Short mmCIF file of C-alpha atoms in Angstrom, two decimals:
data_model
loop_
_atom_site.label_atom_id
_atom_site.label_comp_id
_atom_site.label_asym_id
_atom_site.label_seq_id
_atom_site.Cartn_x
_atom_site.Cartn_y
_atom_site.Cartn_z
CA MET F 1 -14.14 44.27 -7.40
CA VAL F 2 -12.10 43.99 -10.60
CA ALA F 3 -13.73 42.10 -13.45
CA SER F 4 -13.20 41.13 -17.06
CA GLU F 5 -13.72 43.99 -19.50
CA ASN F 6 -16.84 42.48 -21.06
CA TRP F 7 -18.54 41.99 -17.70
CA GLU F 8 -21.17 44.50 -16.66
CA ARG F 9 -21.30 46.11 -13.23
CA LYS F 10 -24.81 46.06 -11.84
CA ARG F 11 -26.39 47.06 -8.57
CA LEU F 12 -28.39 44.41 -6.76
CA LYS F 13 -31.57 46.39 -7.33
CA ASP F 14 -30.98 46.16 -11.10
CA LEU F 15 -30.42 42.40 -11.14
CA PRO F 16 -33.18 39.86 -11.90
CA LEU F 17 -33.64 38.84 -8.29
CA GLN F 18 -35.95 39.33 -5.34
CA ILE F 19 -34.68 40.48 -1.92
CA ILE F 20 -37.05 39.01 0.66
CA ASP F 21 -37.12 40.10 4.29
CA GLY F 22 -38.23 38.07 7.29
CA ASP F 23 -41.52 38.72 9.04
CA ARG F 24 -41.30 41.36 11.78
CA SER F 25 -44.99 41.43 12.76
CA ALA F 26 -46.75 40.08 15.82
CA ARG F 27 -46.95 36.72 14.02
CA TYR F 28 -43.18 36.28 14.46
CA PRO F 29 -42.60 32.94 16.28
CA LYS F 30 -42.04 33.12 20.04
CA ARG F 31 -39.52 30.94 21.85
CA SER F 32 -42.38 28.94 23.37
CA GLU F 33 -43.48 27.99 19.84
CA PHE F 34 -40.18 26.37 18.86
CA GLN F 35 -40.16 22.59 18.60
CA ASP F 36 -37.91 19.67 17.64
CA SER F 37 -39.47 18.92 14.26
CA GLY F 38 -41.71 20.54 11.67
CA VAL F 39 -40.76 23.47 9.43
CA LEU F 40 -37.21 24.80 9.68
CA PHE F 41 -36.89 28.20 11.35
CA LEU F 42 -33.47 29.55 10.38
CA ASN F 43 -31.42 32.13 12.27
CA THR F 44 -27.92 33.54 11.91
CA THR F 45 -26.33 30.75 13.98
CA ASN F 46 -27.39 28.27 11.30
CA ILE F 47 -25.07 29.94 8.75
CA VAL F 48 -21.52 28.69 9.33
CA ASP F 49 -18.60 28.79 6.87
CA ASP F 50 -20.86 29.67 3.92
CA ARG F 51 -23.17 26.72 4.47
CA LEU F 52 -26.21 25.78 6.50
CA ASP F 53 -25.45 24.04 9.78
CA LEU F 54 -28.60 22.31 10.99
CA ASN F 55 -27.10 20.44 13.95
CA GLU F 56 -28.92 22.71 16.38
CA ALA F 57 -31.77 23.73 14.10
CA ILE F 58 -35.13 24.72 15.55
CA TYR F 59 -38.53 24.21 14.00
CA ILE F 60 -42.06 25.59 14.05
CA SER F 61 -45.36 23.85 13.42
CA GLU F 62 -47.04 23.67 10.03
CA GLN F 63 -49.87 25.70 11.54
CA LYS F 64 -47.53 28.50 12.60
CA TYR F 65 -45.83 28.42 9.20
CA SER F 66 -49.20 28.84 7.49
CA GLU F 67 -49.79 32.07 9.45
CA ILE F 68 -46.57 33.73 8.21
CA LYS F 69 -46.35 34.75 4.58
CA LYS F 70 -43.03 36.67 4.58
CA GLY F 71 -39.60 35.07 4.69
CA ARG F 72 -40.53 31.72 3.16
CA ALA F 73 -37.54 30.00 1.57
CA GLN F 74 -37.38 27.64 -1.37
CA ARG F 75 -34.70 25.52 -3.02
CA GLY F 76 -31.94 27.56 -4.63
CA ASP F 77 -32.45 30.62 -2.40
CA ILE F 78 -29.41 32.40 -0.97
CA PHE F 79 -29.48 33.51 2.68
CA MET F 80 -27.53 36.55 3.85
CA THR F 81 -27.14 37.85 7.40
CA THR F 82 -27.77 41.58 7.74
CA ARG F 83 -27.03 42.27 11.42
CA GLY F 84 -24.04 41.57 13.66
CA SER F 85 -21.78 39.46 11.47
CA ILE F 86 -23.16 40.89 8.25
CA GLY F 87 -22.65 39.22 4.90
CA LYS F 88 -22.57 35.58 6.01
CA VAL F 89 -24.17 33.57 3.23
CA ALA F 90 -25.49 30.08 2.59
CA ARG F 91 -27.46 28.43 -0.18
CA PHE F 92 -30.68 26.56 0.56
CA ASP F 93 -30.09 23.25 -1.14
CA CYS F 94 -31.00 20.52 1.29
CA GLU F 95 -33.68 17.88 1.78
CA HIS F 96 -36.05 20.31 3.50
CA GLU F 97 -38.68 21.60 1.10
CA THR F 98 -39.70 24.56 3.25
CA ALA F 99 -38.08 26.91 5.74
CA LEU F 100 -38.70 30.27 7.34
CA ILE F 101 -36.05 32.92 8.09
CA ASN F 102 -35.82 35.17 11.12
CA ALA F 103 -35.63 38.95 10.96
CA GLN F 104 -31.80 39.07 10.80
CA ILE F 105 -31.59 37.19 7.50
CA LEU F 106 -32.55 38.09 3.95
CA ILE F 107 -33.40 35.81 1.05
CA LEU F 108 -31.96 36.54 -2.40
CA ARG F 109 -33.94 34.67 -5.04
CA THR F 110 -32.77 34.83 -8.64
CA ASP F 111 -34.53 34.38 -11.94
CA PRO F 112 -32.63 31.26 -13.13
CA ASN F 113 -33.15 32.20 -16.78
CA GLN F 114 -31.17 35.42 -16.31
CA LEU F 115 -28.95 35.00 -13.23
CA ASP F 116 -27.37 31.77 -12.00
CA SER F 117 -28.02 31.35 -8.27
CA ARG F 118 -24.82 29.36 -7.74
CA PHE F 119 -22.74 32.06 -9.44
CA LEU F 120 -24.34 34.75 -7.27
CA PHE F 121 -23.71 32.67 -4.14
CA HIS F 122 -20.01 32.28 -4.93
CA THR F 123 -19.76 36.00 -5.70
CA LEU F 124 -21.37 36.91 -2.38
CA ARG F 125 -19.08 34.58 -0.42
CA SER F 126 -15.89 35.94 -1.98
CA PRO F 127 -13.53 38.02 0.22
CA LEU F 128 -13.63 40.80 -2.39
CA PHE F 129 -17.38 41.14 -2.08
CA LYS F 130 -17.35 40.98 1.73
CA THR F 131 -14.83 43.84 1.80
CA HIS F 132 -16.98 45.78 -0.66
CA LEU F 133 -20.11 45.11 1.40
CA ALA F 134 -18.51 46.47 4.58
CA ASN F 135 -18.48 49.93 2.98
CA PHE F 136 -22.27 49.92 2.99
CA ALA F 137 -22.70 48.77 6.61
CA SER F 138 -23.71 51.09 9.43
CA GLY F 139 -23.48 50.87 13.21
CA SER F 140 -20.47 50.02 15.36
CA ALA F 141 -21.69 47.97 18.32
CA GLN F 142 -24.15 46.06 16.11
CA PRO F 143 -23.24 46.48 12.42
CA GLN F 144 -26.15 46.17 10.03
CA ILE F 145 -27.05 46.80 6.43
CA PRO F 146 -30.61 47.90 5.62
CA ILE F 147 -32.23 46.52 2.48
CA THR F 148 -32.25 49.99 0.92
CA ASP F 149 -28.45 50.16 1.21
CA LEU F 150 -27.94 46.56 0.15
CA ARG F 151 -29.80 47.24 -3.09
CA GLU F 152 -27.12 49.80 -3.99
CA VAL F 153 -24.24 47.31 -3.74
CA ASP F 154 -22.80 46.62 -7.20
CA LEU F 155 -21.34 43.43 -8.64
CA PRO F 156 -19.47 42.38 -11.77
CA ILE F 157 -21.84 40.21 -13.79
CA PRO F 158 -20.68 38.19 -16.83
CA PRO F 159 -22.99 36.75 -19.50
CA LEU F 160 -25.24 33.92 -18.27
CA PRO F 161 -23.27 31.09 -19.99
CA VAL F 162 -20.08 32.30 -18.28
CA GLN F 163 -21.90 32.52 -14.95
CA ARG F 164 -22.95 28.90 -15.31
CA HIS F 165 -19.46 27.79 -16.29
CA ILE F 166 -17.86 29.49 -13.27
CA ALA F 167 -20.58 28.13 -10.98
CA GLY F 168 -19.98 24.64 -12.35
CA ILE F 169 -16.24 24.79 -11.60
CA LEU F 170 -16.69 26.05 -8.04
CA SER F 171 -19.72 23.88 -7.29
CA ALA F 172 -17.74 20.77 -8.26
CA TYR F 173 -15.47 21.49 -5.29
CA ASP F 174 -18.51 22.08 -3.07
CA GLU F 175 -19.95 18.71 -4.08
CA LEU F 176 -16.69 16.92 -3.26
CA ILE F 177 -16.62 18.69 0.11
CA GLU F 178 -20.26 17.80 0.81
CA ASN F 179 -19.62 14.16 -0.12
CA SER F 180 -16.73 14.03 2.35
CA GLN F 181 -18.84 15.71 5.04
CA ARG F 182 -21.58 13.17 4.41
CA ARG F 183 -19.08 10.32 4.83
CA ILE F 184 -17.90 11.85 8.11
CA ARG F 185 -21.50 11.89 9.38
CA ILE F 186 -22.02 8.26 8.33
CA LEU F 187 -18.83 7.21 10.10
CA GLU F 188 -19.98 9.13 13.18
CA THR F 189 -23.27 7.24 13.21
CA MET F 190 -21.51 3.92 12.73
CA ALA F 191 -19.06 4.60 15.58
CA GLY F 192 -21.82 5.56 18.01
CA ALA F 193 -23.91 2.53 17.04
CA LEU F 194 -20.94 0.21 17.50
CA TYR F 195 -20.29 1.52 21.02
CA ARG F 196 -23.95 1.24 22.06
CA GLU F 197 -24.29 -2.22 20.57
CA TRP F 198 -21.19 -3.61 22.31
CA PHE F 199 -21.06 -1.71 25.60
CA VAL F 200 -24.63 -0.65 26.34
CA HIS F 201 -26.63 -3.58 24.97
CA PHE F 202 -23.68 -6.02 25.30
CA ARG F 203 -24.27 -7.51 21.84
CA PHE F 204 -20.61 -7.94 20.89
CA PRO F 205 -19.17 -10.84 18.85
CA GLY F 206 -19.47 -13.98 20.97
CA HIS F 207 -21.80 -12.39 23.55
CA GLU F 208 -24.12 -15.40 23.46
CA LYS F 209 -21.36 -17.55 25.00
CA LEU F 210 -20.94 -15.32 28.06
CA PRO F 211 -23.55 -15.46 30.82
CA ARG F 212 -24.62 -12.23 32.56
CA VAL F 213 -23.76 -11.62 36.19
CA ALA F 214 -24.98 -8.99 38.61
CA SER F 215 -22.95 -5.81 39.15
CA PRO F 216 -23.46 -2.29 40.61
CA LEU F 217 -24.35 -1.19 37.05
CA GLY F 218 -26.79 -4.04 36.42
CA ASN F 219 -26.22 -7.36 34.72
CA ILE F 220 -22.97 -7.44 32.73
CA PRO F 221 -21.07 -10.14 30.81
CA LYS F 222 -19.16 -12.53 33.05
CA GLY F 223 -15.50 -11.57 33.35
CA TRP F 224 -16.06 -7.88 32.59
CA GLU F 225 -15.20 -5.29 35.23
CA VAL F 226 -16.97 -2.28 36.67
CA LYS F 227 -14.61 0.65 37.12
CA LYS F 228 -14.70 4.39 37.56
CA LEU F 229 -13.81 6.41 34.47
CA GLY F 230 -10.94 8.00 36.40
CA GLU F 231 -9.33 4.58 36.75
CA ILE F 232 -8.89 4.24 32.99
CA ALA F 233 -8.69 7.90 31.91
CA GLU F 234 -7.14 11.12 33.20
CA ASP F 235 -7.55 14.87 32.78
CA MET F 236 -4.34 16.20 31.23
CA ARG F 237 -3.70 19.65 32.72
CA ARG F 238 -0.67 20.83 30.74
CA ASN F 239 -0.89 24.56 31.41
CA VAL F 240 0.61 27.03 28.92
CA PRO F 241 0.93 30.63 30.25
CA LYS F 242 -0.23 33.61 28.21
CA GLY F 243 2.30 35.49 26.11
CA LYS F 244 4.28 34.98 22.91
CA LEU F 245 5.03 31.50 21.64
CA ASP F 246 8.39 30.35 20.33
CA GLU F 247 6.73 29.27 17.08
CA PRO F 248 3.21 29.26 15.59
CA GLN F 249 0.93 26.55 16.94
CA PRO F 250 -2.55 25.32 16.10
CA TYR F 251 -5.15 26.58 18.56
CA VAL F 252 -8.60 25.09 19.20
CA GLY F 253 -11.15 27.27 20.95
CA LEU F 254 -14.54 26.05 22.10
CA GLU F 255 -16.00 27.71 19.02
CA HIS F 256 -13.94 25.36 16.84
CA ILE F 257 -15.14 22.10 18.40
CA PRO F 258 -18.15 20.84 16.42
CA ARG F 259 -21.32 19.71 18.10
CA ARG F 260 -21.98 15.98 18.17
CA SER F 261 -18.97 15.06 16.06
CA LEU F 262 -15.63 13.49 16.91
CA ALA F 263 -14.12 14.96 13.74
CA LEU F 264 -12.43 18.24 14.68
CA ASP F 265 -12.80 20.29 11.50
CA ALA F 266 -11.80 23.83 12.52
CA TRP F 267 -8.85 25.52 14.20
CA GLU F 268 -6.57 28.51 13.82
CA THR F 269 -2.85 29.20 14.09
CA THR F 270 -1.56 31.52 16.79
CA THR F 271 1.76 33.03 17.84
CA GLU F 272 0.56 34.73 21.03
CA LEU F 273 -1.81 33.76 23.82
CA GLY F 274 -3.98 36.38 25.49
CA SER F 275 -4.76 34.06 28.41
CA ASN F 276 -3.57 30.77 29.85
CA LYS F 277 -4.28 27.74 27.66
CA LEU F 278 -3.86 23.99 27.77
CA GLU F 279 -1.68 21.73 25.65
CA PHE F 280 -3.15 18.66 23.98
CA ARG F 281 -1.64 15.83 21.95
CA LYS F 282 -2.82 13.85 18.97
CA GLY F 283 -5.46 11.25 19.84
CA GLU F 284 -6.58 12.91 23.07
CA VAL F 285 -10.21 13.91 23.59
CA LEU F 286 -11.18 17.57 23.73
CA PHE F 287 -14.32 17.92 25.87
CA GLY F 288 -15.93 21.38 26.02
CA LYS F 289 -16.86 21.78 29.67
CA ILE F 290 -18.88 25.02 29.37
CA ARG F 291 -22.54 24.19 28.72
CA PRO F 292 -21.77 20.50 28.23
CA TYR F 293 -25.22 19.98 26.71
CA PHE F 294 -23.75 21.49 23.53
CA HIS F 295 -22.07 18.08 23.15
CA LYS F 296 -18.70 19.43 22.00
CA VAL F 297 -16.44 16.38 22.09
CA SER F 298 -13.78 15.70 19.46
CA VAL F 299 -10.55 13.79 18.96
CA ALA F 300 -7.41 15.86 18.38
CA PRO F 301 -5.90 15.09 14.94
CA PHE F 302 -2.60 16.80 15.88
CA ASP F 303 -0.69 18.33 18.80
CA GLY F 304 -1.72 21.85 19.75
CA LEU F 305 -3.20 24.26 22.29
CA CYS F 306 -6.79 24.66 23.42
CA SER F 307 -9.00 26.80 25.62
CA ALA F 308 -8.68 26.35 29.37
CA ASP F 309 -12.43 25.63 29.32
CA THR F 310 -11.65 22.30 27.67
CA ILE F 311 -11.12 19.02 29.51
CA VAL F 312 -8.31 17.15 27.76
CA VAL F 313 -8.91 13.45 28.36
CA ARG F 314 -6.40 10.66 27.75
CA ALA F 315 -6.66 6.93 28.38
CA ARG F 316 -4.21 5.68 30.99
CA ARG F 317 -3.48 2.59 28.87
CA PRO F 318 -3.37 2.40 25.06
CA GLU F 319 -5.79 -0.53 24.90
CA HIS F 320 -8.48 1.65 26.51
CA SER F 321 -8.06 4.64 24.18
CA ALA F 322 -10.91 3.78 21.80
CA PHE F 323 -13.24 2.90 24.65
CA VAL F 324 -12.50 6.18 26.44
CA VAL F 325 -13.19 8.20 23.28
CA ALA F 326 -16.46 6.36 22.67
CA CYS F 327 -17.54 6.63 26.30
CA VAL F 328 -16.95 10.37 26.86
CA SER F 329 -18.59 11.23 23.52
CA SER F 330 -21.68 9.10 24.17
CA ASP F 331 -25.09 10.66 24.74
CA GLU F 332 -25.25 9.03 28.17
CA PHE F 333 -21.97 10.53 29.36
CA VAL F 334 -22.75 14.00 28.00
CA ALA F 335 -26.15 13.85 29.72
CA HIS F 336 -24.37 12.94 32.97
CA ALA F 337 -21.91 15.82 32.51
CA THR F 338 -24.84 18.16 31.96
CA ALA F 339 -26.77 16.93 35.00
CA THR F 340 -23.73 17.28 37.28
CA SER F 341 -22.43 20.64 35.94
CA ASN F 342 -22.18 23.69 38.20
CA GLY F 343 -23.63 27.14 37.53
CA SER F 344 -26.95 28.37 36.16
CA LYS F 345 -26.12 30.90 33.43
CA MET F 346 -22.96 29.18 32.25
CA PRO F 347 -22.82 25.65 33.70
CA ARG F 348 -19.44 23.93 33.72
CA ALA F 349 -18.64 20.24 33.86
CA ASN F 350 -16.16 19.14 36.54
CA TRP F 351 -13.66 16.35 35.94
CA GLY F 352 -13.58 15.68 39.68
CA VAL F 353 -17.19 14.58 39.33
CA LEU F 354 -16.94 12.99 35.89
CA GLU F 355 -14.08 10.71 36.85
CA GLU F 356 -16.49 8.93 39.23
CA TYR F 357 -18.66 7.88 36.28
CA GLY F 358 -19.15 4.12 36.24
CA VAL F 359 -18.03 2.13 33.20
CA VAL F 360 -17.97 -1.54 32.26
CA ILE F 361 -14.62 -2.71 30.89
CA PRO F 362 -14.33 -5.82 28.69
CA LYS F 363 -11.63 -8.43 28.87
CA GLY F 364 -10.00 -10.55 26.23
CA LYS F 365 -10.41 -10.05 22.48
CA VAL F 366 -13.41 -7.72 22.70
CA ALA F 367 -11.36 -4.69 23.75
CA ALA F 368 -8.82 -5.27 20.97
CA GLN F 369 -11.53 -5.82 18.34
CA PHE F 370 -13.36 -2.69 19.36
CA SER F 371 -10.15 -0.62 19.40
CA ALA F 372 -9.24 -1.73 15.88
CA LEU F 373 -12.69 -0.91 14.48
CA PHE F 374 -13.16 2.37 16.33
CA ALA F 375 -9.62 3.64 15.73
CA ASP F 376 -10.02 2.98 12.01
CA THR F 377 -13.24 5.02 11.98
CA ILE F 378 -11.50 7.95 13.69
CA ALA F 379 -8.57 7.74 11.25
CA GLN F 380 -10.96 7.81 8.26
CA GLN F 381 -12.77 10.83 9.69
CA GLN F 382 -9.55 12.76 10.22
CA ALA F 383 -8.32 11.93 6.72
CA LEU F 384 -11.61 13.27 5.33
CA VAL F 385 -11.27 16.48 7.38
CA PHE F 386 -7.84 17.17 5.87
CA LYS F 387 -9.19 16.33 2.41
CA ILE F 388 -11.97 18.88 2.93
CA LYS F 389 -9.43 21.48 4.04
CA ASN F 390 -7.35 20.94 0.90
CA LEU F 391 -10.40 21.10 -1.38
CA GLY F 392 -11.56 24.28 0.34
CA ARG F 393 -8.16 25.93 -0.03
CA THR F 394 -8.00 25.07 -3.72
CA ARG F 395 -11.53 26.36 -4.32
CA ASP F 396 -10.85 29.55 -2.38
CA LEU F 397 -7.70 30.20 -4.40
CA LEU F 398 -9.70 29.83 -7.61
CA LEU F 399 -12.65 31.87 -6.38
CA PRO F 400 -11.26 35.44 -6.62
CA ARG F 401 -9.43 34.71 -9.88
CA LEU F 402 -12.58 33.35 -11.54
CA LEU F 403 -14.82 36.10 -10.23
CA SER F 404 -12.43 38.87 -11.21
CA GLY F 405 -11.92 37.54 -14.74
CA GLN F 406 -8.21 36.83 -14.17
CA ILE F 407 -8.85 33.28 -15.36
CA ASN F 408 -10.35 33.39 -18.83
CA VAL F 409 -13.61 31.45 -18.69
CA THR F 410 -15.73 30.67 -21.72
CA SER F 411 -19.09 28.95 -21.93
CA ASN F 412 -17.70 26.17 -24.15
#
């Protein structure tokens, strides 16, 4: 890694930091001890795109935490994966006061009076460092980097005031990104609450004026209809054969679809397909049918291609589009997809079954009002996703230039 001439090169073992390993003793938590709340127990799957993803976090009890002394995290710590996908990093800066790491993660804890944690984090997440780190890794099937080897990795380290100045520049982008991500989550909550309020509890504007009548799905507002999902939505099977494409196209694999979020925030560009895929169009729903309990349901913000293990859902009529999106992304529908999926090791949802799902369709102004509100929420989410992408690109362009000293940074 190239650096400014007045920057020192130092090995990790010579820096003012602690490298803390996870507990590998018999006290290590067993699967049966995991629970839905308590103290965070972090593993490598929680580190995604240089940040902590706690959507599927697991927890241990306070009692279990008290038994384990190694691998305890605190605010400002940096996590690094050391096996498999080595070198993934995240910074522990969330509302949780305590957390425990598993044996495939290390904690790097700096002395803030000598080494800025944010500067070190951005250095460790840079492509230059990740390339440098790969030279110290061992193993082919399961790459790993022992602590003894990691301590020998060297870094360019500027004076502390410069560290803080660089960290401040890059962290400003991170804060803007986090603010946008927070707004996406708020919009997600609002959209789900709106659907449940109007179409599960039937508390929509003017509901008090409509009496309830009996139906196969229970009492529903008078004038509303009970239909099968397949009557208002269809599975779009636009097959695209494997091979070269005429031009690059965005591709969405199941790994790109976020859990419990309509805002598709990851994709790649491809020019060749190794297997048959499906075509999707903007506004259609991408429903991950493998292990549907993962709740991977998002709205496409553009035209593109996706995995054949995706159900591409489109409303048959424009006025039902918002309702279809809200319905197939609801907890109730995903639970139904999970309960009716086939296979034990890798269960798959089946549209032939899902299209029989019963829904209650409104008439009159309610459908139009809901569509306007819900569609606006989706549009705001997608705009925020593209804003995050632009901020990330700008930050990532600055990152190597700041960390290599190509951009002259002073502490003033």
